[in-house]
């Protein structure tokens, strides 16, 4: 079997990695970023800091912060209108899964046109859109390293999965210091999401030796540190482990697959508006009980890793 692997071209991982955005944009020959973020990151002053850093490096950034949790077609169209009103050469997704997924969607729509529904799987969108740089502020989605985005069609309550290399960020800045202020509830939900990515990538029929190594390492990092970040949000070592684990789990499932938990989690989230990690948490025990007999050795390896 030949494994097909796709990764961000540049990654910076560790404390302060997000401060390297101007340098990374320079390496990529980019200077006019459209920064997609959320209202919390604006109110916390983090976006001002980011813009100041860009300006001091001669880059001109513009902030779009009207993203919503679980991005909708309407919220993506609002972002697209703002992008089209300016002159940008790349999109930066700065935030949790929702800003990053919105950034991915507008990067493709801006270059290829059409409507979000046109891009729904099984369509494969490999032809690149605008370059995407991802800066996650949660340890969960792994979206900074995946070739997926998910947008909800609010008219039908459908979470549309969109797949292709066009959604894979060209660069990812993985800075655990951005997660130190994450509320407990968000730490729990996003952490379970990351753990589920790792387990599902490992038990997937599409797993391969490359994804296996990252999935197991992600489980080793996430399992002992999830409760630690919930108990003490300022535990830097645990935050660092969670962030690295979430990114590794993202790479693992982007190059293998997720499985039944995510397949069922999407419709539950769309219909009942349950946080993605929480619906994963509800499903993981029952899906594991259902699936384990068909892949005993694989689930046993997960248990040993955790
Ligand atoms: Fe997920």
CSV table of C-alpha atoms and ligand atoms in Angstrom, one decimal:
chain,number,residue,atom,x,y,z
A,1,UNK,CA,0.0,0.0,0.0
A,2,UNK,CA,1.2,3.5,-0.8
A,3,UNK,CA,0.1,6.0,1.9
A,4,UNK,CA,-0.8,9.4,0.5
A,5,UNK,CA,0.4,12.1,2.9
A,6,UNK,CA,-0.2,15.8,2.8
A,7,UNK,CA,1.1,18.3,5.4
A,8,UNK,CA,1.5,22.1,5.9
A,9,UNK,CA,4.6,23.2,4.2
A,10,UNK,CA,5.8,25.2,7.2
A,11,UNK,CA,5.1,24.6,10.9
A,12,UNK,CA,6.4,26.4,14.0
A,13,UNK,CA,5.6,24.6,17.3
A,14,UNK,CA,6.1,25.8,20.8
A,15,UNK,CA,5.8,28.8,23.2
A,16,UNK,CA,5.6,32.0,21.2
A,17,UNK,CA,5.2,30.4,17.8
A,18,UNK,CA,2.3,32.7,16.9
A,19,UNK,CA,4.7,35.7,17.2
A,20,UNK,CA,6.4,34.4,14.1
A,21,UNK,CA,3.5,35.2,11.7
A,22,UNK,CA,5.3,38.1,10.0
A,23,UNK,CA,8.4,36.0,9.4
A,24,UNK,CA,6.4,33.1,8.0
A,25,UNK,CA,4.4,35.4,5.7
A,26,UNK,CA,7.7,36.8,4.5
A,27,UNK,CA,9.1,33.4,3.8
A,28,UNK,CA,6.0,32.6,1.7
A,29,UNK,CA,6.2,36.0,-0.1
A,30,UNK,CA,2.9,37.1,1.3
A,31,UNK,CA,2.1,40.6,2.8
A,32,UNK,CA,-1.6,41.3,2.7
A,33,UNK,CA,-3.4,38.8,5.1
A,34,UNK,CA,-7.1,38.7,5.7
A,35,UNK,CA,-7.2,37.6,9.3
A,36,UNK,CA,-10.3,35.6,10.3
A,37,UNK,CA,-10.9,35.4,14.0
A,38,UNK,CA,-13.7,35.7,16.6
A,39,UNK,CA,-15.1,38.4,18.9
A,40,UNK,CA,-13.4,37.0,22.0
A,41,UNK,CA,-9.9,37.3,20.5
A,42,UNK,CA,-10.6,40.9,19.5
A,43,UNK,CA,-11.9,41.8,23.0
A,44,UNK,CA,-8.9,40.2,24.6
A,45,UNK,CA,-6.6,42.4,22.6
A,46,UNK,CA,-4.8,39.6,20.9
A,47,UNK,CA,-5.8,40.7,17.4
A,48,UNK,CA,-4.4,44.2,18.1
A,49,UNK,CA,-1.1,42.6,19.1
A,50,UNK,CA,-1.1,40.5,15.9
A,51,UNK,CA,-1.8,43.6,13.7
A,52,UNK,CA,1.0,45.6,15.4
A,53,UNK,CA,3.5,42.8,14.8
A,54,UNK,CA,2.4,42.6,11.2
A,55,UNK,CA,2.7,46.4,10.7
A,56,UNK,CA,6.2,46.5,12.2
A,57,UNK,CA,7.2,43.9,9.6
A,58,UNK,CA,5.7,46.0,6.8
A,59,UNK,CA,2.7,43.7,6.3
A,60,UNK,CA,-0.9,45.1,6.2
A,61,UNK,CA,-3.5,42.9,8.0
A,62,UNK,CA,-7.2,43.3,8.2
A,63,UNK,CA,-9.3,41.7,10.9
A,64,UNK,CA,-12.6,39.9,10.3
A,65,UNK,CA,-14.1,38.8,13.6
A,66,UNK,CA,-17.8,38.1,12.8
A,67,UNK,CA,-17.3,34.3,12.8
A,68,UNK,CA,-19.8,32.1,14.7
A,69,UNK,CA,-19.4,28.7,16.5
A,70,UNK,CA,-20.0,26.0,13.9
A,71,UNK,CA,-19.7,28.3,10.8
A,72,UNK,CA,-22.8,28.6,8.7
A,73,UNK,CA,-23.2,29.4,5.0
A,74,UNK,CA,-24.4,32.9,5.9
A,75,UNK,CA,-21.4,33.5,8.2
A,76,UNK,CA,-19.0,32.3,5.5
A,77,UNK,CA,-20.6,34.6,2.9
A,78,UNK,CA,-20.3,37.6,5.3
A,79,UNK,CA,-16.6,36.8,5.6
A,80,UNK,CA,-16.3,36.4,1.8
A,81,UNK,CA,-17.9,39.8,1.2
A,82,UNK,CA,-15.4,41.4,3.5
A,83,UNK,CA,-12.5,39.7,1.8
A,84,UNK,CA,-13.7,40.7,-1.6
A,85,UNK,CA,-14.0,44.3,-0.5
A,86,UNK,CA,-10.2,44.5,0.0
A,87,UNK,CA,-7.0,43.4,-1.6
A,88,UNK,CA,-5.6,40.4,0.1
A,89,UNK,CA,-3.0,37.7,-0.9
A,90,UNK,CA,-3.7,35.2,1.8
A,91,UNK,CA,-6.1,34.2,4.6
A,92,UNK,CA,-5.0,33.7,8.3
A,93,UNK,CA,-7.3,31.6,10.5
A,94,UNK,CA,-6.7,32.8,14.1
A,95,UNK,CA,-8.8,31.0,16.7
A,96,UNK,CA,-10.5,27.7,17.4
A,97,UNK,CA,-12.0,25.4,14.8
A,98,UNK,CA,-14.7,27.9,13.7
A,99,UNK,CA,-12.4,30.8,12.6
A,100,UNK,CA,-10.0,28.3,11.0
A,101,UNK,CA,-12.8,26.5,9.1
A,102,UNK,CA,-14.2,29.9,8.0
A,103,UNK,CA,-10.8,31.0,6.8
A,104,UNK,CA,-10.4,27.8,4.8
A,105,UNK,CA,-13.9,28.2,3.2
A,106,UNK,CA,-13.3,31.8,2.1
A,107,UNK,CA,-9.8,31.0,0.8
A,108,UNK,CA,-11.4,28.6,-1.6
A,109,UNK,CA,-14.6,30.6,-2.5
A,110,UNK,CA,-12.5,33.7,-3.1
A,111,UNK,CA,-10.6,32.1,-5.9
A,112,UNK,CA,-13.0,29.6,-7.3
A,113,UNK,CA,-16.4,31.2,-6.8
A,114,UNK,CA,-19.7,29.4,-6.5
A,115,UNK,CA,-21.6,28.5,-3.3
A,116,UNK,CA,-20.5,26.5,-0.3
A,117,UNK,CA,-22.9,23.7,-1.1
A,118,UNK,CA,-21.0,23.2,-4.4
A,119,UNK,CA,-17.9,22.1,-2.5
A,120,UNK,CA,-19.6,19.5,-0.3
A,121,UNK,CA,-18.1,16.0,-0.3
A,122,UNK,CA,-17.7,13.9,-2.4
A,123,UNK,CA,-16.3,16.8,-4.3
A,124,UNK,CA,-12.6,16.9,-4.0
A,125,UNK,CA,-11.1,20.4,-4.1
A,126,UNK,CA,-7.4,20.0,-4.6
A,127,UNK,CA,-6.8,23.0,-6.8
A,128,UNK,CA,-5.5,25.7,-4.5
A,129,UNK,CA,-7.4,28.7,-3.3
A,130,UNK,CA,-5.7,31.6,-1.5
A,131,UNK,CA,-2.9,30.4,0.8
A,132,UNK,CA,-4.0,29.7,4.3
A,133,UNK,CA,-2.0,30.2,7.5
A,134,UNK,CA,-3.5,28.7,10.6
A,135,UNK,CA,-2.9,29.8,14.2
A,136,UNK,CA,-5.0,27.6,16.6
A,137,UNK,CA,-6.0,29.0,20.0
A,138,UNK,CA,-7.5,25.7,21.2
A,139,UNK,CA,-6.0,22.2,21.5
A,140,UNK,CA,-8.7,20.2,19.7
A,141,UNK,CA,-9.8,20.5,16.1
A,142,UNK,CA,-6.4,19.9,14.5
A,143,UNK,CA,-7.7,22.0,11.6
A,144,UNK,CA,-4.3,23.7,11.3
A,145,UNK,CA,-3.0,20.6,9.8
A,146,UNK,CA,-6.0,19.0,8.0
A,147,UNK,CA,-7.4,19.1,4.4
A,148,UNK,CA,-11.0,19.5,5.7
A,149,UNK,CA,-13.4,22.2,6.5
A,150,UNK,CA,-16.9,21.9,7.8
A,151,UNK,CA,-19.7,24.5,7.2
A,152,UNK,CA,-23.3,24.1,8.4
A,153,UNK,CA,-26.1,24.7,5.9
A,154,UNK,CA,-28.5,26.4,8.3
A,155,UNK,CA,-31.5,25.9,6.0
A,156,UNK,CA,-31.2,22.1,6.3
A,157,UNK,CA,-29.2,21.8,9.5
A,158,UNK,CA,-26.6,19.8,7.6
A,159,UNK,CA,-22.9,19.9,8.5
A,160,UNK,CA,-21.3,19.9,5.1
A,161,UNK,CA,-17.8,18.2,5.0
A,162,UNK,CA,-15.6,19.7,2.4
A,163,UNK,CA,-12.4,17.9,1.4
A,164,UNK,CA,-9.3,18.6,-0.6
A,165,UNK,CA,-5.7,20.0,-0.5
A,166,UNK,CA,-7.1,23.5,-1.0
A,167,UNK,CA,-8.2,23.4,2.7
A,168,UNK,CA,-4.8,22.4,4.0
A,169,UNK,CA,-3.0,25.4,5.5
A,170,UNK,CA,0.3,26.2,3.9
A,171,UNK,CA,1.7,27.1,7.3
A,172,UNK,CA,0.6,26.3,10.9
A,173,UNK,CA,1.8,28.2,14.0
A,174,UNK,CA,1.1,26.0,17.0
A,175,UNK,CA,1.6,28.1,20.1
A,176,UNK,CA,0.3,26.5,23.4
A,177,UNK,CA,0.6,29.8,25.2
A,178,UNK,CA,-2.6,30.9,23.4
A,179,UNK,CA,-4.5,28.1,25.2
A,180,UNK,CA,-3.5,29.1,28.7
A,181,UNK,CA,-6.7,31.3,29.1
A,182,UNK,CA,-9.1,28.7,27.7
A,183,UNK,CA,-12.1,28.1,30.0
A,184,UNK,CA,-12.5,24.7,31.6
A,185,UNK,CA,-15.5,23.6,29.6
A,186,UNK,CA,-13.8,24.5,26.3
A,187,UNK,CA,-10.6,22.6,27.4
A,188,UNK,CA,-12.7,19.5,28.1
A,189,UNK,CA,-14.7,19.6,24.9
A,190,UNK,CA,-11.8,20.3,22.6
A,191,UNK,CA,-9.5,17.9,24.4
A,192,UNK,CA,-12.0,15.0,23.9
A,193,UNK,CA,-12.3,16.0,20.2
A,194,UNK,CA,-8.5,15.7,19.8
A,195,UNK,CA,-8.4,12.4,21.7
A,196,UNK,CA,-11.2,11.1,19.4
A,197,UNK,CA,-9.3,12.1,16.3
A,198,UNK,CA,-6.3,10.1,17.5
A,199,UNK,CA,-8.3,7.0,18.4
A,200,UNK,CA,-10.3,7.1,15.2
A,201,UNK,CA,-7.3,7.7,13.0
A,202,UNK,CA,-5.6,4.6,14.6
A,203,UNK,CA,-8.6,2.3,14.3
A,204,UNK,CA,-9.6,3.5,10.8
A,205,UNK,CA,-9.3,1.1,7.9
A,206,UNK,CA,-7.4,3.9,6.2
A,207,UNK,CA,-4.7,4.1,8.8
A,208,UNK,CA,-1.1,3.7,7.7
A,209,UNK,CA,2.3,3.5,9.3
A,210,UNK,CA,2.8,7.3,9.1
A,211,UNK,CA,-0.6,8.1,10.6
A,212,UNK,CA,-0.3,5.3,13.2
A,213,UNK,CA,2.9,6.8,14.8
A,214,UNK,CA,1.3,10.2,15.1
A,215,UNK,CA,-2.0,8.9,16.4
A,216,UNK,CA,-0.3,6.8,19.2
A,217,UNK,CA,1.9,9.7,20.2
A,218,UNK,CA,-1.1,12.0,20.3
A,219,UNK,CA,-2.9,9.6,22.6
A,220,UNK,CA,0.2,9.4,24.9
A,221,UNK,CA,0.2,13.2,25.1
A,222,UNK,CA,-3.5,13.8,25.5
A,223,UNK,CA,-4.7,11.0,27.8
A,224,UNK,CA,-2.6,12.0,30.9
A,225,UNK,CA,-2.9,15.7,30.4
A,226,UNK,CA,-6.6,16.3,29.6
A,227,UNK,CA,-7.7,16.2,33.3
A,228,UNK,CA,-4.6,18.2,34.3
A,229,UNK,CA,-5.5,21.2,32.0
A,230,UNK,CA,-9.1,21.0,33.4
A,231,UNK,CA,-7.9,21.0,37.0
A,232,UNK,CA,-5.2,23.7,36.5
A,233,UNK,CA,-5.7,25.7,33.3
A,234,UNK,CA,-2.3,27.4,33.9
A,235,UNK,CA,-0.3,24.1,33.8
A,236,UNK,CA,2.1,25.0,31.0
A,237,UNK,CA,3.6,21.5,30.6
A,238,UNK,CA,0.1,20.0,30.3
A,239,UNK,CA,-1.1,22.7,27.9
A,240,UNK,CA,2.0,22.1,25.7
A,241,UNK,CA,1.4,18.4,25.6
A,242,UNK,CA,-2.3,18.9,24.7
A,243,UNK,CA,-1.5,21.4,22.0
A,244,UNK,CA,1.1,19.1,20.4
A,245,UNK,CA,-1.1,16.1,20.7
A,246,UNK,CA,-4.1,17.9,19.1
A,247,UNK,CA,-1.9,18.9,16.1
A,248,UNK,CA,-0.5,15.4,15.8
A,249,UNK,CA,-4.0,13.9,16.0
A,250,UNK,CA,-5.0,16.3,13.3
A,251,UNK,CA,-2.2,15.2,11.0
A,252,UNK,CA,-3.0,11.6,11.8
A,253,UNK,CA,-6.7,11.8,10.8
A,254,UNK,CA,-6.1,14.1,7.9
A,255,UNK,CA,-3.9,11.4,6.4
A,256,UNK,CA,-6.0,8.4,7.5
A,257,UNK,CA,-9.6,9.1,8.4
A,258,UNK,CA,-12.0,9.7,11.3
A,259,UNK,CA,-14.7,7.0,11.8
A,260,UNK,CA,-18.1,6.3,13.3
A,261,UNK,CA,-17.9,8.7,16.2
A,262,UNK,CA,-17.4,11.7,13.9
A,263,UNK,CA,-19.8,10.3,11.3
A,264,UNK,CA,-22.6,10.4,14.0
A,265,UNK,CA,-21.3,13.4,15.8
A,266,UNK,CA,-21.8,15.8,12.8
A,267,UNK,CA,-25.6,15.2,12.5
A,268,UNK,CA,-26.1,15.3,16.3
A,269,UNK,CA,-24.2,18.6,16.4
A,270,UNK,CA,-26.1,20.1,13.5
A,271,UNK,CA,-29.6,19.1,14.7
A,272,UNK,CA,-29.3,19.6,18.4
A,273,UNK,CA,-26.5,22.3,18.5
A,274,UNK,CA,-24.3,20.3,20.8
A,275,UNK,CA,-20.7,21.3,21.0
A,276,UNK,CA,-18.6,19.1,18.7
A,277,UNK,CA,-16.4,17.7,21.5
A,278,UNK,CA,-19.3,17.0,23.7
A,279,UNK,CA,-21.2,15.0,21.1
A,280,UNK,CA,-18.0,13.1,20.5
A,281,UNK,CA,-17.7,12.4,24.3
A,282,UNK,CA,-21.3,11.1,24.3
A,283,UNK,CA,-20.6,8.8,21.4
A,284,UNK,CA,-17.1,7.5,22.1
A,285,UNK,CA,-17.9,4.9,24.8
A,286,UNK,CA,-20.8,3.3,22.9
A,287,UNK,CA,-19.1,3.4,19.5
A,288,UNK,CA,-15.9,1.9,21.1
A,289,UNK,CA,-18.0,-0.9,22.6
A,290,UNK,CA,-19.6,-1.5,19.2
A,291,UNK,CA,-16.4,-1.4,17.2
A,292,UNK,CA,-13.8,-3.0,19.5
A,293,UNK,CA,-14.7,-6.6,18.7
A,294,UNK,CA,-13.9,-6.0,15.0
A,295,UNK,CA,-10.5,-4.5,15.7
A,296,UNK,CA,-9.4,-5.9,19.1
A,297,UNK,CA,-5.6,-5.5,18.5
A,298,UNK,CA,-6.0,-1.9,17.4
A,299,UNK,CA,-8.2,-0.9,20.3
A,300,UNK,CA,-5.8,-2.7,22.7
A,301,UNK,CA,-2.9,-0.6,21.4
A,302,UNK,CA,-5.0,2.6,22.0
A,303,UNK,CA,-5.6,1.4,25.6
A,304,UNK,CA,-1.9,0.8,26.1
A,305,UNK,CA,-1.0,4.2,24.7
A,306,UNK,CA,-3.4,5.8,27.1
B,1,LIG,FE1,-13.5,16.4,15.5
